[in-house]
Amino acid sequence: MTWQLPQEVRGLMEQLEAAGEAAYLVGGCVRDHLLQREPEDWDLATSALPQKTQQVFAGMPLVLDGLRHGTVGVVLGGRVYEITTLRREGPYEDHRHPSQVCFVRKIEADLARRDYTINAMAWRGGALIDPFGGQADLERRLLRCVGEPRRRLEEDALRILRGLRFASQLCLEVDPAVREALHARRALLGDIAPERMQKELLGLLCGPGAEQVLLEYADVLAVLIPEVGDAVGFCQHTPYHIYDVWTHIVKSICACPPDPLLRTVMLFHDLGKPYCFTQEAATGRGHFYGHAAISEQIIRRSLRALRFRQDFIRKAALLVHYHDASLEPQPRLIRRWLNRLGRQGLEALIQVHLADNSAKNPAHGEKKLASLRAYQEAVEEVLRQEDCFSLRDLAVNGRDLIAAGVPQGPQVGEILSRLLEEVMDERLPNEREALLQRVRQLR
Ligand code: ATP
Ligand code: MG
């Protein structure tokens, strides 16, 4: 097997070798190379002790915040390459942190501390080092732990979520012993720092194998988001749906483009349903009045607890809030949506509506999907005409108003908003003269 390494990576490895140390590529980049994918990052392992690594790369900018674990980051060409001294980990105390790190000389010992066989391979001098059969597992598309699954997941429970992420991203089958351990040890995820879980959760949601993983491991997800547990198997009792709440959610996630924001929105959009379910006495038909507002509360609370960025939470909560709002194709109403959500926001909302309706009863869904596509075109038409839907687009600004005699202060903003409303409603053309005339009436 040949591997054309990027020049930077080759250079780093050669410098270590020239200093009499062994240098290996390890982990994700080896896995991705075997899958013929472009690696996300390049991790190196070396026999050099951290101090020696620092000496070898003394002339280059270094990142030293991982030094405690034996990691030296070398900054090169705008990237950080992590170079970690070969190590094994001491006994784990709290399902999170190894209590001590011991440096070792043998690559096999370092690979043995890694989570899954597909991540426990190394590359040096044109040869693959694969003591746990990772390559064969990749070929079989099988997720197996290095060593005894229950024990390995207990050591660091983040591996539970990482396992689901890899199963989803790489469409892996999960080895039966691992599957059993993932379910049995799921509660330990409660001890894991939320910051560490975010990336794995998003990776899981955006993987091509997400559907199967989400359906099979809802109990694991429910440790992070307890409302998932209540959605599983919750029958909707309505002709619009053929799936229970959780299955509908999962199908809608997978009907969405693999975008972290959109897929997160779909994960939460209907989680409020079980808490507002009512049934008509005569027909038994189910309703979920007000569920979007409850789902919005759930997404805000959950994403905050998982330490998502404020801006992400705000966007996601807004989309959940409006996920079943009615979207009518009149330009006047479209402009109002554009004003409320912005162009990207409205485009995202349409994706959410499309995904939601793709996962209901197809007998009703087709008509709805057709009208959503027509709506999408109507929005594009409004955008093509460069219509006015935000204060920025208005043909006058605050300075113009002051020049026209409006006193400086809150009244400027009030009149601008009023003008925008009237322009969006087509009661007023977005033309400077007409707007200034109206200003004189309003001031
Ligand atoms: P990605 O392609 O998303 O970066 P990755 O497998 O490289 O995936 P990283 O988080 O970059 O994931 O970790 C690099 C390597 O470190 C992994 O391939 C694995 O060998 C090891 N590793 C990472 N996290 C753990 C963990 N929690 N337990 C054991 N080994 C881990
Ligand atoms: Mg990586």
GROMACS .gro file of C-alpha atoms and ligand atoms in nm:
model
  475
    1MET     CA    1   0.000   0.000   0.000
    2THR     CA    2   0.136   0.342  -0.087
    3TRP     CA    3   0.054   0.667   0.082
    4GLN     CA    4   0.145   1.004  -0.061
    5LEU     CA    5   0.182   1.204   0.259
    6PRO     CA    6   0.152   1.582   0.256
    7GLN     CA    7   0.492   1.744   0.259
    8GLU     CA    8   0.442   1.897   0.604
    9VAL     CA    9   0.360   1.562   0.761
   10ARG     CA   10   0.653   1.389   0.594
   11GLY     CA   11   0.884   1.667   0.709
   12LEU     CA   12   0.774   1.638   1.073
   13MET     CA   13   0.823   1.262   1.070
   14GLU     CA   14   1.165   1.290   0.908
   15GLN     CA   15   1.283   1.541   1.165
   16LEU     CA   16   1.192   1.306   1.450
   17GLU     CA   17   1.354   1.009   1.279
   18ALA     CA   18   1.667   1.214   1.210
   19ALA     CA   19   1.686   1.280   1.583
   20GLY     CA   20   1.696   0.905   1.642
   21GLU     CA   21   1.329   0.865   1.744
   22ALA     CA   22   1.048   0.663   1.593
   23ALA     CA   23   0.763   0.862   1.436
   24TYR     CA   24   0.422   0.714   1.354
   25LEU     CA   25   0.096   0.834   1.207
   26VAL     CA   26  -0.183   0.710   1.432
   27GLY     CA   27  -0.558   0.703   1.480
   28GLY     CA   28  -0.812   0.873   1.257
   29CYS     CA   29  -0.577   0.961   0.972
   30VAL     CA   30  -0.468   0.598   0.925
   31ARG     CA   31  -0.832   0.485   0.933
   32ASP     CA   32  -0.935   0.752   0.685
   33HIS     CA   33  -0.647   0.671   0.455
   34LEU     CA   34  -0.752   0.304   0.439
   35LEU     CA   35  -1.103   0.424   0.355
   36GLN     CA   36  -0.955   0.650   0.085
   37ARG     CA   37  -1.089   0.956   0.261
   38GLU     CA   38  -0.913   1.284   0.322
   39PRO     CA   39  -0.813   1.285   0.694
   40GLU     CA   40  -0.957   1.563   0.915
   41ASP     CA   41  -0.637   1.598   1.111
   42TRP     CA   42  -0.296   1.434   1.127
   43ASP     CA   43  -0.196   1.288   1.461
   44LEU     CA   44   0.158   1.170   1.517
   45ALA     CA   45   0.297   0.947   1.787
   46THR     CA   46   0.663   0.928   1.877
   47SER     CA   47   0.907   0.751   2.103
   48ALA     CA   48   1.057   1.093   2.186
   49LEU     CA   49   0.977   1.222   2.533
   50PRO     CA   50   0.789   1.555   2.524
   51GLN     CA   51   1.099   1.751   2.612
   52LYS     CA   52   1.289   1.596   2.325
   53THR     CA   53   1.000   1.669   2.086
   54GLN     CA   54   1.015   2.033   2.196
   55GLN     CA   55   1.387   2.036   2.126
   56VAL     CA   56   1.346   1.881   1.782
   57PHE     CA   57   1.095   2.149   1.684
   58ALA     CA   58   1.250   2.432   1.884
   59GLY     CA   59   1.255   2.668   1.587
   60MET     CA   60   0.880   2.641   1.525
   61PRO     CA   61   0.576   2.782   1.708
   62LEU     CA   62   0.453   2.521   1.957
   63VAL     CA   63   0.124   2.467   2.139
   64LEU     CA   64   0.197   2.325   2.481
   65ASP     CA   65  -0.139   2.298   2.658
   66GLY     CA   66  -0.145   1.919   2.612
   67LEU     CA   67   0.198   1.870   2.761
   68ARG     CA   68   0.057   1.695   3.069
   69HIS     CA   69  -0.061   1.410   2.843
   70GLY     CA   70   0.262   1.414   2.646
   71THR     CA   71   0.132   1.616   2.352
   72VAL     CA   72   0.329   1.886   2.175
   73GLY     CA   73   0.144   2.080   1.904
   74VAL     CA   74   0.356   2.201   1.615
   75VAL     CA   75   0.214   2.488   1.411
   76LEU     CA   76   0.294   2.454   1.043
   77GLY     CA   77   0.124   2.603   0.739
   78GLY     CA   78  -0.169   2.728   0.946
   79ARG     CA   79  -0.241   2.388   1.105
   80VAL     CA   80  -0.154   2.234   1.437
   81TYR     CA   81   0.001   1.888   1.421
   82GLU     CA   82  -0.027   1.702   1.751
   83ILE     CA   83   0.275   1.492   1.835
   84THR     CA   84   0.218   1.268   2.134
   85THR     CA   85   0.473   1.058   2.315
   86LEU     CA   86   0.386   0.689   2.304
   87ARG     CA   87   0.199   0.615   2.622
   88ARG     CA   88  -0.025   0.380   2.799
   89GLU     CA   89  -0.278   0.494   3.048
   90GLY     CA   90  -0.290   0.406   3.415
   91PRO     CA   91  -0.604   0.292   3.596
   92TYR     CA   92  -0.912   0.506   3.538
   93GLU     CA   93  -1.084   0.639   3.846
   94ASP     CA   94  -1.398   0.824   3.745
   95HIS     CA   95  -1.496   0.698   3.398
   96ARG     CA   96  -1.324   1.001   3.254
   97HIS     CA   97  -0.960   1.062   3.322
   98PRO     CA   98  -0.676   0.820   3.341
   99SER     CA   99  -0.522   0.872   3.683
  100GLN     CA  100  -0.173   0.870   3.539
  101VAL     CA  101   0.003   0.864   3.206
  102CYS     CA  102   0.303   0.634   3.156
  103PHE     CA  103   0.528   0.684   2.859
  104VAL     CA  104   0.631   0.365   2.680
  105ARG     CA  105   0.866   0.266   2.398
  106LYS     CA  106   0.645   0.024   2.204
  107ILE     CA  107   0.380   0.142   1.959
  108GLU     CA  108   0.170  -0.167   2.037
  109ALA     CA  109   0.125  -0.053   2.397
  110ASP     CA  110   0.010   0.289   2.275
  111LEU     CA  111  -0.236   0.138   2.030
  112ALA     CA  112  -0.379  -0.083   2.304
  113ARG     CA  113  -0.513   0.221   2.494
  114ARG     CA  114  -0.721   0.337   2.195
  115ASP     CA  115  -1.095   0.285   2.180
  116TYR     CA  116  -1.189   0.091   1.867
  117THR     CA  117  -0.984  -0.139   1.646
  118ILE     CA  118  -1.038   0.087   1.342
  119ASN     CA  119  -0.873   0.370   1.540
  120ALA     CA  120  -0.590   0.156   1.675
  121MET     CA  121  -0.363   0.136   1.373
  122ALA     CA  122  -0.036   0.314   1.303
  123TRP     CA  123   0.180   0.382   1.000
  124ARG     CA  124   0.558   0.407   0.984
  125GLY     CA  125   0.814   0.360   0.707
  126GLY     CA  126   0.556   0.256   0.449
  127ALA     CA  127   0.407  -0.018   0.666
  128LEU     CA  128   0.079  -0.057   0.853
  129ILE     CA  129   0.096  -0.160   1.219
  130ASP     CA  130  -0.231  -0.325   1.304
  131PRO     CA  131  -0.214  -0.550   1.611
  132PHE     CA  132  -0.592  -0.564   1.670
  133GLY     CA  133  -0.723  -0.638   1.322
  134GLY     CA  134  -0.849  -0.287   1.248
  135GLN     CA  135  -0.801  -0.317   0.874
  136ALA     CA  136  -1.005  -0.637   0.853
  137ASP     CA  137  -1.277  -0.473   1.064
  138LEU     CA  138  -1.285  -0.174   0.831
  139GLU     CA  139  -1.325  -0.408   0.536
  140ARG     CA  140  -1.606  -0.593   0.713
  141ARG     CA  141  -1.748  -0.260   0.829
  142LEU     CA  142  -1.746  -0.376   1.187
  143LEU     CA  143  -1.711  -0.171   1.505
  144ARG     CA  144  -1.514  -0.360   1.767
  145CYS     CA  145  -1.347  -0.242   2.085
  146VAL     CA  146  -0.981  -0.290   2.156
  147GLY     CA  147  -1.012  -0.538   2.440
  148GLU     CA  148  -1.312  -0.613   2.657
  149PRO     CA  149  -1.600  -0.377   2.563
  150ARG     CA  150  -1.760  -0.324   2.904
  151ARG     CA  151  -1.430  -0.245   3.067
  152ARG     CA  152  -1.317  -0.012   2.788
  153LEU     CA  153  -1.643   0.182   2.794
  154GLU     CA  154  -1.628   0.207   3.172
  155GLU     CA  155  -1.278   0.356   3.157
  156ASP     CA  156  -1.400   0.647   2.949
  157ALA     CA  157  -1.771   0.667   2.880
  158LEU     CA  158  -1.724   0.915   2.596
  159ARG     CA  159  -1.628   0.607   2.396
  160ILE     CA  160  -1.998   0.512   2.405
  161LEU     CA  161  -2.093   0.819   2.207
  162ARG     CA  162  -1.784   0.794   1.988
  163GLY     CA  163  -1.885   0.438   1.901
  164LEU     CA  164  -2.229   0.554   1.788
  165ARG     CA  165  -2.067   0.837   1.594
  166PHE     CA  166  -1.835   0.600   1.405
  167ALA     CA  167  -2.119   0.356   1.339
  168SER     CA  168  -2.320   0.641   1.189
  169GLN     CA  169  -2.039   0.816   0.999
  170LEU     CA  170  -1.891   0.501   0.850
  171CYS     CA  171  -2.210   0.289   0.834
  172LEU     CA  172  -2.059   0.021   1.055
  173GLU     CA  173  -2.226  -0.278   1.199
  174VAL     CA  174  -2.173  -0.301   1.573
  175ASP     CA  175  -2.018  -0.617   1.709
  176PRO     CA  176  -2.272  -0.792   1.939
  177ALA     CA  177  -2.049  -0.768   2.248
  178VAL     CA  178  -1.999  -0.396   2.186
  179ARG     CA  179  -2.371  -0.344   2.128
  180GLU     CA  180  -2.450  -0.510   2.455
  181ALA     CA  181  -2.193  -0.295   2.637
  182LEU     CA  182  -2.312   0.029   2.474
  183HIS     CA  183  -2.660  -0.029   2.615
  184ALA     CA  184  -2.546  -0.168   2.948
  185ARG     CA  185  -2.301   0.115   3.025
  186ARG     CA  186  -2.500   0.406   2.884
  187ALA     CA  187  -2.571   0.567   3.222
  188LEU     CA  188  -2.200   0.647   3.262
  189LEU     CA  189  -2.237   0.913   2.991
  190GLY     CA  190  -2.396   1.121   3.264
  191ASP     CA  191  -2.046   1.179   3.407
  192ILE     CA  192  -1.894   1.309   3.086
  193ALA     CA  193  -1.815   1.677   3.029
  194PRO     CA  194  -2.075   1.818   2.788
  195GLU     CA  195  -1.810   1.992   2.580
  196ARG     CA  196  -1.665   1.655   2.485
  197MET     CA  197  -2.001   1.515   2.380
  198GLN     CA  198  -2.109   1.791   2.142
  199LYS     CA  199  -1.879   1.699   1.854
  200GLU     CA  200  -1.971   1.331   1.883
  201LEU     CA  201  -2.343   1.405   1.893
  202LEU     CA  202  -2.327   1.623   1.581
  203GLY     CA  203  -2.112   1.365   1.403
  204LEU     CA  204  -2.367   1.099   1.490
  205LEU     CA  205  -2.660   1.310   1.365
  206CYS     CA  206  -2.488   1.397   1.037
  207GLY     CA  207  -2.360   1.051   0.944
  208PRO     CA  208  -2.509   0.853   0.654
  209GLY     CA  209  -2.588   0.568   0.893
  210ALA     CA  210  -2.772   0.788   1.145
  211GLU     CA  211  -3.114   0.629   1.099
  212GLN     CA  212  -3.021   0.284   1.217
  213VAL     CA  213  -2.806   0.412   1.502
  214LEU     CA  214  -3.071   0.653   1.632
  215LEU     CA  215  -3.343   0.389   1.620
  216GLU     CA  216  -3.134   0.126   1.790
  217TYR     CA  217  -2.964   0.343   2.054
  218ALA     CA  218  -3.243   0.580   2.158
  219ASP     CA  219  -3.186   0.465   2.516
  220VAL     CA  220  -2.827   0.590   2.500
  221LEU     CA  221  -2.933   0.925   2.361
  222ALA     CA  222  -3.194   0.951   2.634
  223VAL     CA  223  -2.913   0.977   2.888
  224LEU     CA  224  -2.821   1.312   2.730
  225ILE     CA  225  -3.175   1.417   2.638
  226PRO     CA  226  -3.429   1.244   2.866
  227GLU     CA  227  -3.725   1.352   2.649
  228VAL     CA  228  -3.606   1.109   2.382
  229GLY     CA  229  -3.714   0.827   2.612
  230ASP     CA  230  -4.072   0.956   2.622
  231ALA     CA  231  -4.088   0.992   2.242
  232VAL     CA  232  -3.991   0.630   2.173
  233GLY     CA  233  -4.301   0.429   2.081
  234PHE     CA  234  -4.537   0.723   2.144
  235CYS     CA  235  -4.829   0.657   1.910
  236GLN     CA  236  -4.968   0.969   1.741
  237HIS     CA  237  -5.326   0.852   1.668
  238THR     CA  238  -5.360   1.073   1.362
  239PRO     CA  239  -5.401   0.995   0.991
  240TYR     CA  240  -5.119   1.239   0.912
  241HIS     CA  241  -4.859   1.014   1.069
  242ILE     CA  242  -4.765   0.653   1.015
  243TYR     CA  243  -4.481   0.650   1.269
  244ASP     CA  244  -4.454   0.694   1.644
  245VAL     CA  245  -4.299   1.024   1.757
  246TRP     CA  246  -3.939   0.897   1.781
  247THR     CA  247  -3.944   0.710   1.449
  248HIS     CA  248  -4.089   1.019   1.282
  249ILE     CA  249  -3.814   1.233   1.434
  250VAL     CA  250  -3.543   0.994   1.315
  251LYS     CA  251  -3.685   0.974   0.963
  252SER     CA  252  -3.708   1.352   0.947
  253ILE     CA  253  -3.345   1.389   1.062
  254CYS     CA  254  -3.233   1.163   0.781
  255ALA     CA  255  -3.452   1.343   0.526
  256CYS     CA  256  -3.252   1.661   0.597
  257PRO     CA  257  -2.919   1.756   0.437
  258PRO     CA  258  -2.633   1.653   0.673
  259ASP     CA  259  -2.600   1.998   0.826
  260PRO     CA  260  -2.543   2.019   1.204
  261LEU     CA  261  -2.798   2.296   1.263
  262LEU     CA  262  -3.077   2.143   1.053
  263ARG     CA  263  -3.030   1.794   1.192
  264THR     CA  264  -3.023   1.924   1.549
  265VAL     CA  265  -3.348   2.108   1.483
  266MET     CA  266  -3.510   1.790   1.353
  267LEU     CA  267  -3.389   1.596   1.658
  268PHE     CA  268  -3.582   1.830   1.885
  269HIS     CA  269  -3.870   1.954   1.671
  270ASP     CA  270  -4.133   1.713   1.804
  271LEU     CA  271  -3.988   1.614   2.142
  272GLY     CA  272  -4.255   1.830   2.307
  273LYS     CA  273  -4.536   1.616   2.168
  274PRO     CA  274  -4.580   1.361   2.448
  275TYR     CA  275  -4.635   1.646   2.697
  276CYS     CA  276  -4.936   1.802   2.524
  277PHE     CA  277  -5.112   1.501   2.376
  278THR     CA  278  -5.493   1.509   2.377
  279GLN     CA  279  -5.741   1.273   2.216
  280GLU     CA  280  -6.089   1.345   2.081
  281ALA     CA  281  -6.333   1.143   2.290
  282ALA     CA  282  -6.558   1.043   1.999
  283THR     CA  283  -6.297   0.952   1.737
  284GLY     CA  284  -5.984   0.883   1.939
  285ARG     CA  285  -5.793   1.117   1.712
  286GLY     CA  286  -5.479   1.266   1.863
  287HIS     CA  287  -5.372   1.630   1.881
  288PHE     CA  288  -5.055   1.801   1.999
  289TYR     CA  289  -5.160   2.162   2.043
  290GLY     CA  290  -4.872   2.387   2.144
  291HIS     CA  291  -4.604   2.123   2.099
  292ALA     CA  292  -4.366   2.354   1.909
  293ALA     CA  293  -4.337   2.585   2.210
  294ILE     CA  294  -4.264   2.290   2.439
  295SER     CA  295  -4.006   2.151   2.196
  296GLU     CA  296  -3.849   2.495   2.190
  297GLN     CA  297  -3.810   2.491   2.567
  298ILE     CA  298  -3.656   2.145   2.547
  299ILE     CA  299  -3.404   2.239   2.280
  300ARG     CA  300  -3.299   2.555   2.465
  301ARG     CA  301  -3.249   2.367   2.790
  302SER     CA  302  -3.069   2.071   2.631
  303LEU     CA  303  -2.835   2.269   2.408
  304ARG     CA  304  -2.746   2.499   2.695
  305ALA     CA  305  -2.665   2.196   2.909
  306LEU     CA  306  -2.452   2.056   2.626
  307ARG     CA  307  -2.270   2.393   2.607
  308PHE     CA  308  -2.362   2.480   2.251
  309ARG     CA  309  -2.277   2.830   2.133
  310GLN     CA  310  -2.539   3.097   2.206
  311ASP     CA  311  -2.580   3.178   1.841
  312PHE     CA  312  -2.640   2.815   1.745
  313ILE     CA  313  -2.899   2.779   2.023
  314ARG     CA  314  -3.081   3.094   1.913
  315LYS     CA  315  -3.104   2.983   1.550
  316ALA     CA  316  -3.201   2.627   1.634
  317ALA     CA  317  -3.468   2.733   1.885
  318LEU     CA  318  -3.622   2.974   1.635
  319LEU     CA  319  -3.647   2.702   1.370
  320VAL     CA  320  -3.806   2.462   1.619
  321HIS     CA  321  -4.050   2.735   1.721
  322TYR     CA  322  -4.167   2.783   1.362
  323HIS     CA  323  -4.138   2.425   1.240
  324ASP     CA  324  -4.511   2.391   1.188
  325ALA     CA  325  -4.599   2.754   1.115
  326SER     CA  326  -4.801   2.805   0.801
  327LEU     CA  327  -4.599   2.921   0.502
  328GLU     CA  328  -4.816   3.103   0.248
  329PRO     CA  329  -4.670   3.201  -0.090
  330GLN     CA  330  -4.790   3.565  -0.103
  331PRO     CA  331  -4.490   3.801  -0.148
  332ARG     CA  332  -4.621   4.025   0.130
  333LEU     CA  333  -4.602   3.736   0.378
  334ILE     CA  334  -4.274   3.606   0.241
  335ARG     CA  335  -4.116   3.947   0.302
  336ARG     CA  336  -4.233   3.931   0.664
  337TRP     CA  337  -4.065   3.591   0.706
  338LEU     CA  338  -3.750   3.725   0.547
  339ASN     CA  339  -3.759   4.015   0.787
  340ARG     CA  340  -3.803   3.781   1.083
  341LEU     CA  341  -3.552   3.510   0.990
  342GLY     CA  342  -3.326   3.656   0.724
  343ARG     CA  343  -3.262   3.483   0.393
  344GLN     CA  344  -3.061   3.192   0.533
  345GLY     CA  345  -3.308   3.148   0.816
  346LEU     CA  346  -3.607   3.119   0.586
  347GLU     CA  347  -3.421   2.882   0.356
  348ALA     CA  348  -3.339   2.669   0.660
  349LEU     CA  349  -3.702   2.679   0.774
  350ILE     CA  350  -3.815   2.549   0.435
  351GLN     CA  351  -3.566   2.262   0.466
  352VAL     CA  352  -3.709   2.186   0.808
  353HIS     CA  353  -4.066   2.182   0.673
  354LEU     CA  354  -3.961   1.962   0.381
  355ALA     CA  355  -3.785   1.713   0.609
  356ASP     CA  356  -4.074   1.709   0.856
  357ASN     CA  357  -4.331   1.640   0.585
  358SER     CA  358  -4.117   1.375   0.415
  359ALA     CA  359  -4.146   1.170   0.732
  360LYS     CA  360  -4.522   1.168   0.780
  361ASN     CA  361  -4.794   0.968   0.605
  362PRO     CA  362  -4.698   0.968   0.235
  363ALA     CA  363  -5.069   0.967   0.143
  364HIS     CA  364  -5.097   1.323   0.278
  365GLY     CA  365  -4.734   1.426   0.253
  366GLU     CA  366  -4.705   1.444  -0.127
  367LYS     CA  367  -4.945   1.735  -0.162
  368LYS     CA  368  -4.779   1.920   0.121
  369LEU     CA  369  -4.433   1.866  -0.028
  370ALA     CA  370  -4.551   1.997  -0.365
  371SER     CA  371  -4.685   2.314  -0.203
  372LEU     CA  372  -4.359   2.360  -0.012
  373ARG     CA  373  -4.164   2.339  -0.336
  374ALA     CA  374  -4.393   2.603  -0.486
  375TYR     CA  375  -4.331   2.813  -0.176
  376GLN     CA  376  -3.958   2.773  -0.223
  377GLU     CA  377  -3.991   2.910  -0.574
  378ALA     CA  378  -4.202   3.201  -0.457
  379VAL     CA  379  -3.931   3.290  -0.205
  380GLU     CA  380  -3.666   3.276  -0.475
  381GLU     CA  381  -3.877   3.505  -0.689
  382VAL     CA  382  -3.905   3.759  -0.406
  383LEU     CA  383  -3.529   3.740  -0.355
  384ARG     CA  384  -3.462   3.778  -0.728
  385GLN     CA  385  -3.659   4.101  -0.730
  386GLU     CA  386  -3.430   4.228  -0.457
  387ASP     CA  387  -3.732   4.316  -0.255
  388CYS     CA  388  -3.702   4.511   0.062
  389PHE     CA  389  -3.736   4.311   0.382
  390SER     CA  390  -3.494   4.461   0.630
  391LEU     CA  391  -3.403   4.811   0.749
  392ARG     CA  392  -3.081   4.777   0.556
  393ASP     CA  393  -3.275   4.746   0.230
  394LEU     CA  394  -3.484   5.056   0.291
  395ALA     CA  395  -3.414   5.346   0.051
  396VAL     CA  396  -3.370   5.586   0.345
  397ASN     CA  397  -3.175   5.557   0.668
  398GLY     CA  398  -3.167   5.721   1.010
  399ARG     CA  399  -2.952   6.010   0.892
  400ASP     CA  400  -3.205   6.093   0.619
  401LEU     CA  401  -3.480   6.101   0.879
  402ILE     CA  402  -3.290   6.339   1.103
  403ALA     CA  403  -3.217   6.561   0.803
  404ALA     CA  404  -3.591   6.558   0.734
  405GLY     CA  405  -3.657   6.694   1.081
  406VAL     CA  406  -3.714   6.386   1.297
  407PRO     CA  407  -3.560   6.453   1.639
  408GLN     CA  408  -3.264   6.233   1.722
  409GLY     CA  409  -3.371   5.952   1.958
  410PRO     CA  410  -3.609   5.654   1.968
  411GLN     CA  411  -3.849   5.810   1.720
  412VAL     CA  412  -3.600   5.754   1.438
  413GLY     CA  413  -3.608   5.377   1.489
  414GLU     CA  414  -3.986   5.373   1.531
  415ILE     CA  415  -4.046   5.557   1.206
  416LEU     CA  416  -3.795   5.339   1.018
  417SER     CA  417  -3.973   5.023   1.136
  418ARG     CA  418  -4.308   5.168   1.038
  419LEU     CA  419  -4.177   5.253   0.689
  420LEU     CA  420  -4.037   4.901   0.650
  421GLU     CA  421  -4.371   4.747   0.742
  422GLU     CA  422  -4.555   4.959   0.493
  423VAL     CA  423  -4.303   4.881   0.219
  424MET     CA  424  -4.321   4.506   0.289
  425ASP     CA  425  -4.700   4.528   0.269
  426GLU     CA  426  -4.672   4.715  -0.062
  427ARG     CA  427  -4.856   5.013   0.082
  428LEU     CA  428  -4.554   5.228   0.002
  429PRO     CA  429  -4.290   5.198  -0.274
  430ASN     CA  430  -3.931   5.161  -0.159
  431GLU     CA  431  -3.833   5.492  -0.317
  432ARG     CA  432  -3.652   5.774  -0.148
  433GLU     CA  433  -3.893   6.057  -0.236
  434ALA     CA  434  -4.205   5.862  -0.142
  435LEU     CA  435  -4.049   5.753   0.185
  436LEU     CA  436  -3.940   6.105   0.281
  437GLN     CA  437  -4.286   6.235   0.208
  438ARG     CA  438  -4.430   5.972   0.440
  439VAL     CA  439  -4.171   6.067   0.704
  440ARG     CA  440  -4.303   6.421   0.700
  441GLN     CA  441  -4.654   6.288   0.771
  442LEU     CA  442  -4.536   6.067   1.053
  443ARG     CA  443  -4.298   6.291   1.240
  444ATP     P1  444  -1.185   1.231   1.351
  444ATP     O1  445  -1.161   1.184   1.215
  444ATP     O2  446  -1.323   1.279   1.372
  444ATP     O3  447  -1.082   1.327   1.404
  444ATP     P2  448  -1.052   1.045   1.524
  444ATP     O4  449  -1.064   0.897   1.537
  444ATP     O5  450  -0.925   1.097   1.468
  444ATP     O6  451  -1.175   1.096   1.441
  444ATP     P3  452  -0.986   1.205   1.749
  444ATP     O7  453  -1.074   1.259   1.856
  444ATP     O8  454  -0.914   1.299   1.660
  444ATP     O9  455  -1.076   1.106   1.664
  444ATP    O10  456  -0.883   1.109   1.822
  444ATP     C1  457  -0.765   1.060   1.760
  444ATP     C2  458  -0.736   0.915   1.805
  444ATP    O11  459  -0.719   0.913   1.946
  444ATP     C3  460  -0.850   0.819   1.778
  444ATP    O12  461  -0.845   0.767   1.647
  444ATP     C4  462  -0.826   0.713   1.884
  444ATP    O13  463  -0.721   0.627   1.846
  444ATP     C5  464  -0.776   0.795   2.001
  444ATP     N1  465  -0.887   0.837   2.090
  444ATP     C6  466  -0.955   0.954   2.086
  444ATP     N2  467  -1.044   0.962   2.184
  444ATP     C7  468  -1.034   0.847   2.253
  444ATP     C8  469  -1.098   0.796   2.369
  444ATP     N3  470  -1.194   0.864   2.430
  444ATP     N4  471  -1.060   0.674   2.414
  444ATP     C9  472  -0.962   0.604   2.350
  444ATP     N5  473  -0.898   0.647   2.244
  444ATP    C10  474  -0.933   0.768   2.193
  445MG      MG  475  -0.875   1.299   1.450
   0.00000   0.00000   0.00000
